[in-house]
């Protein structure tokens, strides 16, 4: 039986670097499993939009599809936007069965990629004078912010640094300057900012602009560990759908 297509759904951005980064990540997914039909889609701001991708699948005669949300946490887009679009697709294309996997987080591979990007930017995780800010998007949904804070807390336990604080680019507190100030008050003499973002865009740029002279890591991008996480989310959901 032919495996259902994997529809990887990202948020979308007006910044073309974002879609290009998602495309590069999905190229890594395809390279890891050449037989898998991988389609990119976006919730907003970038093309192709998810309804258009599902419409094309239905028009081609596909009976199944598995959506993997390229979202780091379960915030508004995962809890509201995506289910609404899937419900609309079920109504429009009753012969197309659409399953949705869990979001990417929490998973240790996300933490590993963010740390690798941080080290690549020049941060030393054995520096007792270093303060680390883990910067994410921020959400009105408190559990999504708490998930980022939990990663920061795990780093604080793991590495002999001056401290690790979560911070957010919008909506939630603390912001990046607030987290940096708290780390300096706790004795940090150097600051490094880790990126809890998949791709470049407005919010990562805002984080960098607020970081002052701190080392700032790149977003997670096209890391192979991310590709393996996407495939694992797909396989788990496809197995349940086929049972």
mmCIF file of C-alpha atoms in Angstrom:
data_model
loop_
_atom_site.group_PDB
_atom_site.id
_atom_site.type_symbol
_atom_site.label_atom_id
_atom_site.label_comp_id
_atom_site.label_asym_id
_atom_site.label_seq_id
_atom_site.Cartn_x
_atom_site.Cartn_y
_atom_site.Cartn_z
ATOM 1 C CA UNK A 1 0.000 0.000 0.000
ATOM 2 C CA UNK A 2 1.304 3.455 -0.903
ATOM 3 C CA UNK A 3 2.259 5.575 2.091
ATOM 4 C CA UNK A 4 0.175 8.731 2.503
ATOM 5 C CA UNK A 5 1.812 12.039 1.648
ATOM 6 C CA UNK A 6 3.500 13.955 4.472
ATOM 7 C CA UNK A 7 2.205 17.532 4.508
ATOM 8 C CA UNK A 8 4.588 19.622 6.595
ATOM 9 C CA UNK A 9 2.761 22.753 7.740
ATOM 10 C CA UNK A 10 4.732 25.778 8.896
ATOM 11 C CA UNK A 11 3.383 29.057 10.184
ATOM 12 C CA UNK A 12 4.524 31.206 7.242
ATOM 13 C CA UNK A 13 6.180 34.607 7.084
ATOM 14 C CA UNK A 14 6.464 37.648 4.840
ATOM 15 C CA UNK A 15 10.221 37.175 5.102
ATOM 16 C CA UNK A 16 11.308 34.986 2.158
ATOM 17 C CA UNK A 17 14.148 33.544 4.242
ATOM 18 C CA UNK A 18 11.564 31.684 6.300
ATOM 19 C CA UNK A 19 10.027 29.719 3.416
ATOM 20 C CA UNK A 20 13.500 29.057 2.011
ATOM 21 C CA UNK A 21 14.607 27.620 5.356
ATOM 22 C CA UNK A 22 11.535 25.368 5.535
ATOM 23 C CA UNK A 23 12.200 24.187 1.974
ATOM 24 C CA UNK A 24 15.796 23.306 2.905
ATOM 25 C CA UNK A 25 14.594 21.375 5.960
ATOM 26 C CA UNK A 26 12.119 19.387 3.879
ATOM 27 C CA UNK A 27 14.867 18.586 1.383
ATOM 28 C CA UNK A 28 16.687 16.911 4.287
ATOM 29 C CA UNK A 29 13.499 14.983 5.114
ATOM 30 C CA UNK A 30 13.232 13.798 1.502
ATOM 31 C CA UNK A 31 16.891 12.772 1.442
ATOM 32 C CA UNK A 32 16.389 10.724 4.616
ATOM 33 C CA UNK A 33 13.449 8.811 3.078
ATOM 34 C CA UNK A 34 13.514 9.135 -0.723
ATOM 35 C CA UNK A 35 10.287 7.172 -1.146
ATOM 36 C CA UNK A 36 8.247 9.587 0.944
ATOM 37 C CA UNK A 37 5.976 12.125 -0.757
ATOM 38 C CA UNK A 38 6.722 15.339 1.168
ATOM 39 C CA UNK A 39 4.706 18.510 0.574
ATOM 40 C CA UNK A 40 5.261 21.937 2.142
ATOM 41 C CA UNK A 41 2.305 24.059 3.240
ATOM 42 C CA UNK A 42 1.776 27.193 5.311
ATOM 43 C CA UNK A 43 -0.928 28.465 7.608
ATOM 44 C CA UNK A 44 -0.539 32.092 6.545
ATOM 45 C CA UNK A 45 1.630 34.678 4.776
ATOM 46 C CA UNK A 46 3.534 32.186 2.572
ATOM 47 C CA UNK A 47 2.530 29.940 -0.312
ATOM 48 C CA UNK A 48 1.314 27.298 -0.828
ATOM 49 C CA UNK A 49 -1.397 27.585 1.794
ATOM 50 C CA UNK A 50 -2.574 24.388 3.462
ATOM 51 C CA UNK A 51 -6.072 24.404 1.842
ATOM 52 C CA UNK A 52 -4.456 24.606 -1.591
ATOM 53 C CA UNK A 53 -2.142 21.662 -0.885
ATOM 54 C CA UNK A 54 -5.009 19.511 0.401
ATOM 55 C CA UNK A 55 -7.121 20.499 -2.599
ATOM 56 C CA UNK A 56 -4.332 19.373 -4.937
ATOM 57 C CA UNK A 57 -4.035 16.041 -3.117
ATOM 58 C CA UNK A 58 -7.776 15.451 -3.378
ATOM 59 C CA UNK A 59 -7.747 16.376 -7.064
ATOM 60 C CA UNK A 60 -4.950 13.850 -7.660
ATOM 61 C CA UNK A 61 -7.053 11.097 -6.115
ATOM 62 C CA UNK A 62 -5.243 10.699 -2.816
ATOM 63 C CA UNK A 63 -7.367 9.134 -0.091
ATOM 64 C CA UNK A 64 -5.068 9.910 2.864
ATOM 65 C CA UNK A 65 -2.646 12.566 4.048
ATOM 66 C CA UNK A 66 -0.698 13.085 7.259
ATOM 67 C CA UNK A 67 -0.094 16.629 8.427
ATOM 68 C CA UNK A 68 2.987 17.288 10.551
ATOM 69 C CA UNK A 69 2.798 20.768 12.127
ATOM 70 C CA UNK A 70 6.217 22.422 12.023
ATOM 71 C CA UNK A 71 5.402 24.144 15.284
ATOM 72 C CA UNK A 72 7.586 23.943 18.378
ATOM 73 C CA UNK A 73 4.725 24.075 20.845
ATOM 74 C CA UNK A 74 0.989 23.714 21.163
ATOM 75 C CA UNK A 75 -0.117 27.341 21.046
ATOM 76 C CA UNK A 76 -2.904 29.124 19.133
ATOM 77 C CA UNK A 77 -1.890 27.950 15.661
ATOM 78 C CA UNK A 78 -1.772 24.302 16.725
ATOM 79 C CA UNK A 79 -4.893 24.408 18.901
ATOM 80 C CA UNK A 80 -7.173 26.652 16.811
ATOM 81 C CA UNK A 81 -5.963 27.565 13.311
ATOM 82 C CA UNK A 82 -4.851 24.139 12.158
ATOM 83 C CA UNK A 83 -7.886 22.178 13.441
ATOM 84 C CA UNK A 84 -10.188 24.682 11.744
ATOM 85 C CA UNK A 85 -8.429 24.223 8.407
ATOM 86 C CA UNK A 86 -8.509 20.439 8.747
ATOM 87 C CA UNK A 87 -12.222 20.501 9.564
ATOM 88 C CA UNK A 88 -12.801 22.630 6.478
ATOM 89 C CA UNK A 89 -10.835 20.127 4.372
ATOM 90 C CA UNK A 90 -12.902 17.224 5.721
ATOM 91 C CA UNK A 91 -16.052 19.046 4.673
ATOM 92 C CA UNK A 92 -14.743 19.938 1.209
ATOM 93 C CA UNK A 93 -13.019 16.648 0.435
ATOM 94 C CA UNK A 94 -14.881 13.854 2.247
ATOM 95 C CA UNK A 95 -12.885 11.176 0.399
ATOM 96 C CA UNK A 96 -9.564 12.563 1.694
ATOM 97 C CA UNK A 97 -8.763 11.329 5.209
ATOM 98 C CA UNK A 98 -6.467 13.849 6.916
ATOM 99 C CA UNK A 99 -4.612 12.942 10.107
ATOM 100 C CA UNK A 100 -2.599 15.424 12.160
ATOM 101 C CA UNK A 101 0.504 14.506 14.158
ATOM 102 C CA UNK A 102 1.689 16.054 17.395
ATOM 103 C CA UNK A 103 3.633 19.297 17.123
ATOM 104 C CA UNK A 104 7.419 18.984 17.163
ATOM 105 C CA UNK A 105 7.857 19.799 20.844
ATOM 106 C CA UNK A 106 8.598 18.693 23.402
ATOM 107 C CA UNK A 107 11.448 16.531 22.151
ATOM 108 C CA UNK A 108 15.099 16.316 23.162
ATOM 109 C CA UNK A 109 16.162 16.707 19.541
ATOM 110 C CA UNK A 110 14.917 20.292 19.516
ATOM 111 C CA UNK A 111 17.055 21.079 22.543
ATOM 112 C CA UNK A 112 20.062 19.376 20.970
ATOM 113 C CA UNK A 113 19.762 21.394 17.757
ATOM 114 C CA UNK A 114 19.310 24.693 19.623
ATOM 115 C CA UNK A 115 22.410 23.951 21.695
ATOM 116 C CA UNK A 116 24.429 23.056 18.614
ATOM 117 C CA UNK A 117 23.472 26.357 16.985
ATOM 118 C CA UNK A 118 24.440 28.179 20.187
ATOM 119 C CA UNK A 119 27.863 26.558 20.330
ATOM 120 C CA UNK A 120 28.372 27.277 16.619
ATOM 121 C CA UNK A 121 27.721 30.961 17.361
ATOM 122 C CA UNK A 122 30.600 30.954 19.828
ATOM 123 C CA UNK A 123 29.047 30.198 23.228
ATOM 124 C CA UNK A 124 31.038 28.021 25.636
ATOM 125 C CA UNK A 125 28.753 25.874 27.735
ATOM 126 C CA UNK A 126 31.491 25.282 30.332
ATOM 127 C CA UNK A 127 31.926 29.021 31.033
ATOM 128 C CA UNK A 128 30.755 29.815 34.591
ATOM 129 C CA UNK A 129 30.458 33.501 33.724
ATOM 130 C CA UNK A 130 28.059 32.880 30.821
ATOM 131 C CA UNK A 131 24.365 33.649 31.023
ATOM 132 C CA UNK A 132 22.134 31.993 28.444
ATOM 133 C CA UNK A 133 18.821 33.332 27.179
ATOM 134 C CA UNK A 134 16.585 30.810 25.417
ATOM 135 C CA UNK A 135 14.439 33.034 23.205
ATOM 136 C CA UNK A 136 11.126 31.849 21.788
ATOM 137 C CA UNK A 137 8.154 33.451 20.107
ATOM 138 C CA UNK A 138 5.862 33.786 23.124
ATOM 139 C CA UNK A 139 2.194 32.872 23.377
ATOM 140 C CA UNK A 140 -0.980 33.841 25.212
ATOM 141 C CA UNK A 141 -1.271 30.112 26.009
ATOM 142 C CA UNK A 142 0.739 29.738 29.220
ATOM 143 C CA UNK A 143 1.644 26.040 28.776
ATOM 144 C CA UNK A 144 3.446 26.867 25.515
ATOM 145 C CA UNK A 145 5.646 29.376 27.348
ATOM 146 C CA UNK A 146 6.151 26.964 30.233
ATOM 147 C CA UNK A 147 7.497 24.378 27.804
ATOM 148 C CA UNK A 148 10.242 26.799 26.724
ATOM 149 C CA UNK A 149 10.981 27.636 30.358
ATOM 150 C CA UNK A 150 11.287 23.903 31.104
ATOM 151 C CA UNK A 151 13.987 23.556 28.437
ATOM 152 C CA UNK A 152 15.842 26.536 29.920
ATOM 153 C CA UNK A 153 15.622 24.975 33.388
ATOM 154 C CA UNK A 154 17.012 21.691 32.072
ATOM 155 C CA UNK A 155 19.988 23.548 30.585
ATOM 156 C CA UNK A 156 20.580 25.336 33.884
ATOM 157 C CA UNK A 157 20.832 21.957 35.621
ATOM 158 C CA UNK A 158 23.031 20.496 32.923
ATOM 159 C CA UNK A 159 25.665 23.159 32.298
ATOM 160 C CA UNK A 160 27.978 24.988 34.764
ATOM 161 C CA UNK A 161 26.988 28.469 33.604
ATOM 162 C CA UNK A 162 25.875 31.554 35.534
ATOM 163 C CA UNK A 163 22.247 30.956 34.657
ATOM 164 C CA UNK A 164 19.719 30.187 31.934
ATOM 165 C CA UNK A 165 16.506 32.143 31.419
ATOM 166 C CA UNK A 166 13.677 31.775 28.928
ATOM 167 C CA UNK A 167 12.571 34.941 27.142
ATOM 168 C CA UNK A 168 9.994 35.782 24.524
ATOM 169 C CA UNK A 169 9.852 37.985 21.457
ATOM 170 C CA UNK A 170 6.183 38.915 21.924
ATOM 171 C CA UNK A 171 3.083 38.405 24.081
ATOM 172 C CA UNK A 172 4.790 36.802 27.098
ATOM 173 C CA UNK A 173 7.284 37.912 29.739
ATOM 174 C CA UNK A 174 10.132 38.215 30.287
ATOM 175 C CA UNK A 175 11.342 39.832 27.112
ATOM 176 C CA UNK A 176 14.961 39.468 25.987
ATOM 177 C CA UNK A 177 16.289 42.632 27.705
ATOM 178 C CA UNK A 178 14.540 41.587 30.920
ATOM 179 C CA UNK A 179 16.107 38.130 30.849
ATOM 180 C CA UNK A 180 19.541 39.590 30.104
ATOM 181 C CA UNK A 181 19.199 42.039 32.999
ATOM 182 C CA UNK A 182 18.243 39.205 35.365
ATOM 183 C CA UNK A 183 21.235 37.136 34.277
ATOM 184 C CA UNK A 184 23.628 40.057 34.740
ATOM 185 C CA UNK A 185 22.163 40.688 38.192
ATOM 186 C CA UNK A 186 22.868 37.030 38.986
ATOM 187 C CA UNK A 187 26.539 37.479 38.057
ATOM 188 C CA UNK A 188 26.740 36.712 34.336
ATOM 189 C CA UNK A 189 29.485 38.681 32.612
ATOM 190 C CA UNK A 190 28.801 37.336 29.126
ATOM 191 C CA UNK A 191 25.464 36.624 27.456
ATOM 192 C CA UNK A 192 24.515 34.205 24.707
ATOM 193 C CA UNK A 193 21.049 33.975 23.163
ATOM 194 C CA UNK A 194 19.813 30.594 21.953
ATOM 195 C CA UNK A 195 17.102 30.443 19.298
ATOM 196 C CA UNK A 196 13.845 28.561 19.917
ATOM 197 C CA UNK A 197 12.789 29.233 16.330
ATOM 198 C CA UNK A 198 12.763 26.960 13.291
ATOM 199 C CA UNK A 199 13.455 29.604 10.662
ATOM 200 C CA UNK A 200 14.518 33.220 10.210
ATOM 201 C CA UNK A 201 11.881 35.940 10.232
ATOM 202 C CA UNK A 202 10.515 38.981 12.020
ATOM 203 C CA UNK A 203 10.563 37.555 15.552
ATOM 204 C CA UNK A 204 14.093 36.098 15.423
ATOM 205 C CA UNK A 205 15.254 39.426 13.989
ATOM 206 C CA UNK A 206 13.544 41.200 16.895
ATOM 207 C CA UNK A 207 15.361 38.953 19.355
ATOM 208 C CA UNK A 208 18.705 39.749 17.725
ATOM 209 C CA UNK A 209 17.976 43.487 17.752
ATOM 210 C CA UNK A 210 17.261 43.393 21.489
ATOM 211 C CA UNK A 211 20.259 41.256 22.426
ATOM 212 C CA UNK A 212 22.818 44.065 22.461
ATOM 213 C CA UNK A 213 26.360 42.712 22.357
ATOM 214 C CA UNK A 214 25.330 39.163 23.194
ATOM 215 C CA UNK A 215 26.200 36.182 21.029
ATOM 216 C CA UNK A 216 23.037 35.235 19.115
ATOM 217 C CA UNK A 217 22.493 31.774 17.654
ATOM 218 C CA UNK A 218 20.828 31.063 14.333
ATOM 219 C CA UNK A 219 17.390 29.411 14.187
ATOM 220 C CA UNK A 220 17.321 25.621 14.057
ATOM 221 C CA UNK A 221 17.040 25.455 10.256
ATOM 222 C CA UNK A 222 17.713 22.301 8.266
ATOM 223 C CA UNK A 223 19.299 20.145 10.970
ATOM 224 C CA UNK A 224 19.149 16.376 10.351
ATOM 225 C CA UNK A 225 17.812 15.826 13.887
ATOM 226 C CA UNK A 226 14.826 17.991 12.988
ATOM 227 C CA UNK A 227 14.270 15.961 9.842
ATOM 228 C CA UNK A 228 14.293 12.752 11.872
ATOM 229 C CA UNK A 229 11.786 14.254 14.309
ATOM 230 C CA UNK A 230 9.442 15.192 11.467
ATOM 231 C CA UNK A 231 9.627 11.680 10.019
ATOM 232 C CA UNK A 232 8.998 10.134 13.437
ATOM 233 C CA UNK A 233 5.910 12.309 13.975
ATOM 234 C CA UNK A 234 4.666 11.278 10.536
ATOM 235 C CA UNK A 235 5.287 7.566 11.041
ATOM 236 C CA UNK A 236 3.576 7.476 14.439
ATOM 237 C CA UNK A 237 0.479 9.180 13.081
ATOM 238 C CA UNK A 238 0.367 7.152 9.876
ATOM 239 C CA UNK A 239 0.574 3.931 11.912
ATOM 240 C CA UNK A 240 -2.406 4.953 14.055
ATOM 241 C CA UNK A 241 -4.395 5.958 10.963
ATOM 242 C CA UNK A 242 -3.702 2.592 9.328
ATOM 243 C CA UNK A 243 -4.601 0.513 12.396
#
